[in-house]
Amino acid sequence: MKRILIIEDELVIAEVEKDYLEAGGYAVDVAASGDAGLKKALEEEYDLIILDLMLPKVDGFEICRQVREARNIPILMVTARKEDIDKIRGLGLGADDYITKPFSVGELVARVKAHLSRYDRLTSEHRREPKSELRLRGIRIDQLSRKVFVNEQEVLLTSKEYDLLLFLCTHPNRVFSKDDLFERIWGLDALGDNATVTVYISKLREKIEANPSKPQYIETIWGVGYRFNV
């Protein structure tokens, strides 16, 4: 049974989420403060975390940062704010997705299922078909350790940044729209916001490009999408 941790200080919301997820066959724990949630996330084993941003004692951004350093599991960020800056910051810290309050619990459960399914598929494929290295124009990707090197200098990527870069590198010179990339990397089809792709492309450029404002690897094809140039 998959274990899910809800870190949410509005207990009415947390209990509704918990009831729906348990009805879907998941084991669910709830933490009502940031410090309690961070402690449980780091000390116990969970398959996914639903993380509210505005929490007492330790906010969701700090929890996301610390959890991502220690765990490679899906983190679904929940925010009552509609400003893009919060979403960009959360995704930059390693969150896999975000959902804005108010939202339907059915949508939340659908996103949880999609993330868990994709995570299981990626990990099973990685175990079944381990490959060695991929080299493209100064970029070296070690697919066994999921490490990336640019001109033999290691760059630290989040799980989704790595997945996005690997996908583009394994399909060089091919243009993909934001919708294509969102569906292939996040696996949520119409459930999410493809602006997430723009954020991740920007973060990747900051890490792998010598001059992110004039990218040599990941090119924007205006009005169409992105491609990795070789």
mmCIF file of C-alpha atoms in Angstrom:
data_model
loop_
_atom_site.group_PDB
_atom_site.id
_atom_site.type_symbol
_atom_site.label_atom_id
_atom_site.label_comp_id
_atom_site.label_asym_id
_atom_site.label_seq_id
_atom_site.Cartn_x
_atom_site.Cartn_y
_atom_site.Cartn_z
ATOM 1 C CA MET A 1 0.000 0.000 0.000
ATOM 2 C CA LYS A 2 1.370 3.408 -0.997
ATOM 3 C CA ARG A 3 2.000 5.817 1.876
ATOM 4 C CA ILE A 4 1.153 9.496 1.517
ATOM 5 C CA LEU A 5 2.000 12.342 3.877
ATOM 6 C CA ILE A 6 -0.255 15.413 3.958
ATOM 7 C CA ILE A 7 1.375 18.475 5.534
ATOM 8 C CA GLU A 8 -1.523 20.891 6.016
ATOM 9 C CA ASP A 9 -2.438 23.152 8.943
ATOM 10 C CA GLU A 10 -6.106 23.512 7.937
ATOM 11 C CA LEU A 11 -7.301 20.282 9.509
ATOM 12 C CA VAL A 12 -10.731 20.308 7.840
ATOM 13 C CA ILE A 13 -9.041 20.332 4.418
ATOM 14 C CA ALA A 14 -6.502 17.732 5.502
ATOM 15 C CA GLU A 15 -9.176 15.352 6.783
ATOM 16 C CA VAL A 16 -11.200 15.598 3.561
ATOM 17 C CA GLU A 17 -8.067 14.881 1.515
ATOM 18 C CA LYS A 18 -7.212 12.001 3.816
ATOM 19 C CA ASP A 19 -10.698 10.453 3.530
ATOM 20 C CA TYR A 20 -10.665 10.573 -0.284
ATOM 21 C CA LEU A 21 -7.146 9.180 -0.558
ATOM 22 C CA GLU A 22 -7.848 6.375 1.893
ATOM 23 C CA ALA A 23 -10.955 5.534 -0.122
ATOM 24 C CA GLY A 24 -8.606 5.252 -3.114
ATOM 25 C CA GLY A 25 -6.524 2.638 -1.306
ATOM 26 C CA TYR A 26 -3.690 4.738 0.110
ATOM 27 C CA ALA A 27 -2.323 4.853 3.649
ATOM 28 C CA VAL A 28 -2.325 8.494 4.735
ATOM 29 C CA ASP A 29 -0.664 10.424 7.562
ATOM 30 C CA VAL A 30 -1.357 14.069 8.405
ATOM 31 C CA ALA A 31 0.978 16.619 9.972
ATOM 32 C CA ALA A 32 -0.573 19.935 11.040
ATOM 33 C CA SER A 33 2.595 22.041 11.302
ATOM 34 C CA GLY A 34 5.715 22.530 9.277
ATOM 35 C CA ASP A 35 8.151 21.218 11.868
ATOM 36 C CA ALA A 36 6.079 18.091 12.522
ATOM 37 C CA GLY A 37 5.680 17.477 8.792
ATOM 38 C CA LEU A 38 9.379 17.906 8.085
ATOM 39 C CA LYS A 39 10.272 15.478 10.877
ATOM 40 C CA LYS A 40 7.893 12.812 9.566
ATOM 41 C CA ALA A 41 8.993 13.341 5.946
ATOM 42 C CA LEU A 42 12.662 12.843 6.813
ATOM 43 C CA GLU A 43 12.333 10.064 9.381
ATOM 44 C CA GLU A 44 9.643 7.891 7.783
ATOM 45 C CA GLU A 45 9.212 6.356 4.339
ATOM 46 C CA TYR A 46 6.537 7.866 2.103
ATOM 47 C CA ASP A 47 5.741 7.456 -1.573
ATOM 48 C CA LEU A 48 4.371 10.994 -2.078
ATOM 49 C CA ILE A 49 3.988 14.221 -0.107
ATOM 50 C CA ILE A 50 1.140 16.739 -0.416
ATOM 51 C CA LEU A 51 2.675 19.949 0.895
ATOM 52 C CA ASP A 52 0.902 23.196 1.772
ATOM 53 C CA LEU A 53 3.090 26.288 1.432
ATOM 54 C CA MET A 54 1.763 28.456 4.246
ATOM 55 C CA LEU A 55 2.558 26.509 7.402
ATOM 56 C CA PRO A 56 3.399 27.461 10.996
ATOM 57 C CA LYS A 57 7.003 27.146 12.260
ATOM 58 C CA VAL A 58 8.535 25.848 9.005
ATOM 59 C CA ASP A 59 7.080 26.916 5.656
ATOM 60 C CA GLY A 60 6.510 24.667 2.690
ATOM 61 C CA PHE A 61 9.434 26.053 0.705
ATOM 62 C CA GLU A 62 11.943 25.025 3.374
ATOM 63 C CA ILE A 63 10.299 21.620 3.764
ATOM 64 C CA CYS A 64 10.460 21.070 0.009
ATOM 65 C CA ARG A 65 14.148 22.019 -0.069
ATOM 66 C CA GLN A 66 15.133 19.684 2.755
ATOM 67 C CA VAL A 67 13.003 16.767 1.592
ATOM 68 C CA ARG A 68 14.291 17.008 -1.980
ATOM 69 C CA GLU A 69 17.874 16.838 -0.725
ATOM 70 C CA ALA A 70 17.102 13.575 1.078
ATOM 71 C CA ARG A 71 14.294 11.900 -0.898
ATOM 72 C CA ASN A 72 13.504 11.307 -4.555
ATOM 73 C CA ILE A 73 9.722 11.059 -4.282
ATOM 74 C CA PRO A 74 6.911 13.126 -5.840
ATOM 75 C CA ILE A 75 6.072 16.355 -3.994
ATOM 76 C CA LEU A 76 2.718 17.966 -4.812
ATOM 77 C CA MET A 77 2.710 21.586 -3.664
ATOM 78 C CA VAL A 78 -0.548 23.225 -2.538
ATOM 79 C CA THR A 79 -0.867 27.006 -2.442
ATOM 80 C CA ALA A 80 -3.649 29.501 -1.787
ATOM 81 C CA ARG A 81 -1.703 32.143 -3.667
ATOM 82 C CA LYS A 82 -2.141 32.595 -7.388
ATOM 83 C CA GLU A 83 1.116 34.489 -7.990
ATOM 84 C CA ASP A 84 3.442 32.748 -10.428
ATOM 85 C CA ILE A 85 6.469 33.599 -8.284
ATOM 86 C CA ASP A 86 5.377 31.106 -5.604
ATOM 87 C CA LYS A 87 4.890 28.389 -8.188
ATOM 88 C CA ILE A 88 8.238 29.131 -9.825
ATOM 89 C CA ARG A 89 10.022 29.118 -6.473
ATOM 90 C CA GLY A 90 8.420 25.831 -5.421
ATOM 91 C CA LEU A 91 9.222 24.117 -8.703
ATOM 92 C CA GLY A 92 12.752 25.461 -8.540
ATOM 93 C CA LEU A 93 13.203 23.855 -5.121
ATOM 94 C CA GLY A 94 12.208 20.477 -6.529
ATOM 95 C CA ALA A 95 8.421 20.225 -6.258
ATOM 96 C CA ASP A 96 6.958 18.054 -9.034
ATOM 97 C CA ASP A 97 3.623 19.800 -9.396
ATOM 98 C CA TYR A 98 1.406 22.451 -7.837
ATOM 99 C CA ILE A 99 -2.302 22.896 -7.310
ATOM 100 C CA THR A 100 -4.021 26.138 -6.317
ATOM 101 C CA LYS A 101 -6.730 26.385 -3.652
ATOM 102 C CA PRO A 102 -9.634 26.031 -3.944
ATOM 103 C CA PHE A 103 -9.486 22.763 -5.870
ATOM 104 C CA SER A 104 -11.633 19.674 -6.193
ATOM 105 C CA VAL A 105 -10.518 16.693 -4.155
ATOM 106 C CA GLY A 106 -11.152 14.560 -7.217
ATOM 107 C CA GLU A 107 -8.507 16.504 -9.134
ATOM 108 C CA LEU A 108 -6.073 16.099 -6.236
ATOM 109 C CA VAL A 109 -6.584 12.337 -6.165
ATOM 110 C CA ALA A 110 -6.166 12.156 -9.947
ATOM 111 C CA ARG A 111 -2.863 14.007 -9.745
ATOM 112 C CA VAL A 112 -1.655 11.787 -6.905
ATOM 113 C CA LYS A 113 -2.453 8.670 -8.932
ATOM 114 C CA ALA A 114 -0.756 10.070 -12.029
ATOM 115 C CA HIS A 115 2.429 11.014 -10.174
ATOM 116 C CA LEU A 116 2.681 7.677 -8.377
ATOM 117 C CA SER A 117 2.041 5.777 -11.606
ATOM 118 C CA ARG A 118 4.697 7.716 -13.482
ATOM 119 C CA TYR A 119 7.207 7.372 -10.638
ATOM 120 C CA ASP A 120 6.663 3.601 -10.533
ATOM 121 C CA ARG A 121 7.038 3.362 -14.305
ATOM 122 C CA LEU A 122 10.260 5.366 -14.376
ATOM 123 C CA THR A 123 11.861 3.451 -11.514
ATOM 124 C CA SER A 124 10.854 0.069 -12.947
ATOM 125 C CA GLU A 125 12.225 0.998 -16.372
ATOM 126 C CA HIS A 126 15.441 2.177 -14.768
ATOM 127 C CA ARG A 127 15.847 -1.131 -12.930
ATOM 128 C CA ARG A 128 14.903 -3.241 -15.948
ATOM 129 C CA GLU A 129 17.000 -1.521 -18.585
ATOM 130 C CA PRO A 130 20.027 0.070 -16.981
ATOM 131 C CA LYS A 131 22.148 1.944 -19.478
ATOM 132 C CA SER A 132 25.550 3.471 -19.101
ATOM 133 C CA GLU A 133 26.258 6.908 -20.529
ATOM 134 C CA LEU A 134 24.909 9.388 -23.024
ATOM 135 C CA ARG A 135 27.280 12.016 -24.441
ATOM 136 C CA LEU A 136 26.193 15.020 -26.491
ATOM 137 C CA ARG A 137 28.318 18.124 -27.174
ATOM 138 C CA GLY A 138 30.057 18.331 -23.832
ATOM 139 C CA ILE A 139 27.127 16.991 -21.821
ATOM 140 C CA ARG A 140 27.581 13.574 -20.227
ATOM 141 C CA ILE A 141 24.642 11.810 -18.602
ATOM 142 C CA ASP A 142 25.329 8.802 -16.397
ATOM 143 C CA GLN A 143 22.006 6.998 -16.490
ATOM 144 C CA LEU A 144 22.907 4.507 -13.770
ATOM 145 C CA SER A 145 23.629 7.176 -11.161
ATOM 146 C CA ARG A 146 21.361 9.847 -12.730
ATOM 147 C CA LYS A 147 24.259 12.303 -12.691
ATOM 148 C CA VAL A 148 24.882 15.008 -15.292
ATOM 149 C CA PHE A 149 28.217 16.567 -16.227
ATOM 150 C CA VAL A 150 28.823 19.612 -18.403
ATOM 151 C CA ASN A 151 32.410 19.751 -19.663
ATOM 152 C CA GLU A 152 33.171 17.150 -16.959
ATOM 153 C CA GLN A 153 31.832 19.403 -14.195
ATOM 154 C CA GLU A 154 28.903 17.844 -12.343
ATOM 155 C CA VAL A 155 25.691 19.883 -12.248
ATOM 156 C CA LEU A 156 23.060 19.076 -9.654
ATOM 157 C CA LEU A 157 19.583 18.557 -11.098
ATOM 158 C CA THR A 158 16.270 17.807 -9.446
ATOM 159 C CA SER A 159 14.495 14.613 -10.463
ATOM 160 C CA LYS A 160 12.227 16.337 -12.973
ATOM 161 C CA GLU A 161 15.040 18.485 -14.368
ATOM 162 C CA TYR A 162 16.992 15.290 -15.002
ATOM 163 C CA ASP A 163 14.002 13.563 -16.623
ATOM 164 C CA LEU A 164 13.372 16.539 -18.900
ATOM 165 C CA LEU A 165 17.010 16.855 -19.962
ATOM 166 C CA LEU A 166 17.356 13.125 -20.582
ATOM 167 C CA PHE A 167 14.213 13.082 -22.715
ATOM 168 C CA LEU A 168 15.410 16.007 -24.844
ATOM 169 C CA CYS A 169 18.888 14.511 -25.195
ATOM 170 C CA THR A 170 17.507 11.149 -26.300
ATOM 171 C CA HIS A 171 15.440 12.926 -28.983
ATOM 172 C CA PRO A 172 17.986 15.417 -30.375
ATOM 173 C CA ASN A 173 17.036 17.988 -33.023
ATOM 174 C CA ARG A 174 13.351 17.169 -32.594
ATOM 175 C CA VAL A 175 10.926 19.927 -31.621
ATOM 176 C CA PHE A 176 8.454 19.290 -28.803
ATOM 177 C CA SER A 177 5.640 21.592 -27.744
ATOM 178 C CA LYS A 178 5.135 22.485 -24.088
ATOM 179 C CA ASP A 179 2.046 20.262 -24.068
ATOM 180 C CA ASP A 180 4.073 17.331 -25.438
ATOM 181 C CA LEU A 181 6.794 17.757 -22.840
ATOM 182 C CA PHE A 182 4.344 18.203 -19.983
ATOM 183 C CA GLU A 183 2.491 15.017 -20.883
ATOM 184 C CA ARG A 184 5.670 12.964 -21.420
ATOM 185 C CA ILE A 185 7.588 14.136 -18.320
ATOM 186 C CA TRP A 186 4.797 14.803 -15.836
ATOM 187 C CA GLY A 187 2.357 12.292 -17.271
ATOM 188 C CA LEU A 188 -0.693 14.368 -16.343
ATOM 189 C CA ASP A 189 -2.023 15.331 -19.762
ATOM 190 C CA ALA A 190 -4.669 18.036 -19.216
ATOM 191 C CA LEU A 191 -4.558 17.997 -15.428
ATOM 192 C CA GLY A 192 -1.756 20.499 -15.037
ATOM 193 C CA ASP A 193 -0.367 23.772 -16.346
ATOM 194 C CA ASN A 194 2.180 23.557 -19.137
ATOM 195 C CA ALA A 195 3.774 26.761 -17.804
ATOM 196 C CA THR A 196 5.609 24.282 -15.574
ATOM 197 C CA VAL A 197 7.666 23.305 -18.649
ATOM 198 C CA THR A 198 8.800 26.902 -19.160
ATOM 199 C CA VAL A 199 9.999 27.071 -15.558
ATOM 200 C CA TYR A 200 11.971 23.841 -15.869
ATOM 201 C CA ILE A 201 13.515 24.795 -19.209
ATOM 202 C CA SER A 202 14.700 28.042 -17.602
ATOM 203 C CA LYS A 203 16.177 26.194 -14.617
ATOM 204 C CA LEU A 204 17.949 23.718 -16.910
ATOM 205 C CA ARG A 205 19.458 26.527 -18.978
ATOM 206 C CA GLU A 206 20.787 28.182 -15.825
ATOM 207 C CA LYS A 207 22.587 24.954 -14.966
ATOM 208 C CA ILE A 208 23.890 23.678 -18.321
ATOM 209 C CA GLU A 209 24.264 26.718 -20.574
ATOM 210 C CA ALA A 210 27.357 28.948 -20.531
ATOM 211 C CA ASN A 211 25.039 31.887 -21.283
ATOM 212 C CA PRO A 212 21.397 31.066 -20.426
ATOM 213 C CA SER A 213 20.156 34.134 -22.316
ATOM 214 C CA LYS A 214 21.770 32.753 -25.496
ATOM 215 C CA PRO A 215 21.256 28.983 -25.143
ATOM 216 C CA GLN A 216 23.338 26.669 -27.285
ATOM 217 C CA TYR A 217 21.791 23.398 -26.151
ATOM 218 C CA ILE A 218 18.056 23.906 -25.538
ATOM 219 C CA GLU A 219 16.660 26.123 -28.268
ATOM 220 C CA THR A 220 13.276 27.844 -28.230
ATOM 221 C CA ILE A 221 11.371 27.467 -31.504
ATOM 222 C CA TRP A 222 8.992 30.394 -31.171
ATOM 223 C CA GLY A 223 5.355 29.480 -31.452
ATOM 224 C CA VAL A 224 6.191 25.772 -31.518
ATOM 225 C CA GLY A 225 8.253 24.550 -28.560
ATOM 226 C CA TYR A 226 11.796 23.435 -27.689
ATOM 227 C CA ARG A 227 14.521 21.222 -29.111
ATOM 228 C CA PHE A 228 17.939 19.999 -28.037
ATOM 229 C CA ASN A 229 20.552 20.920 -30.652
ATOM 230 C CA VAL A 230 23.419 18.600 -31.532
#
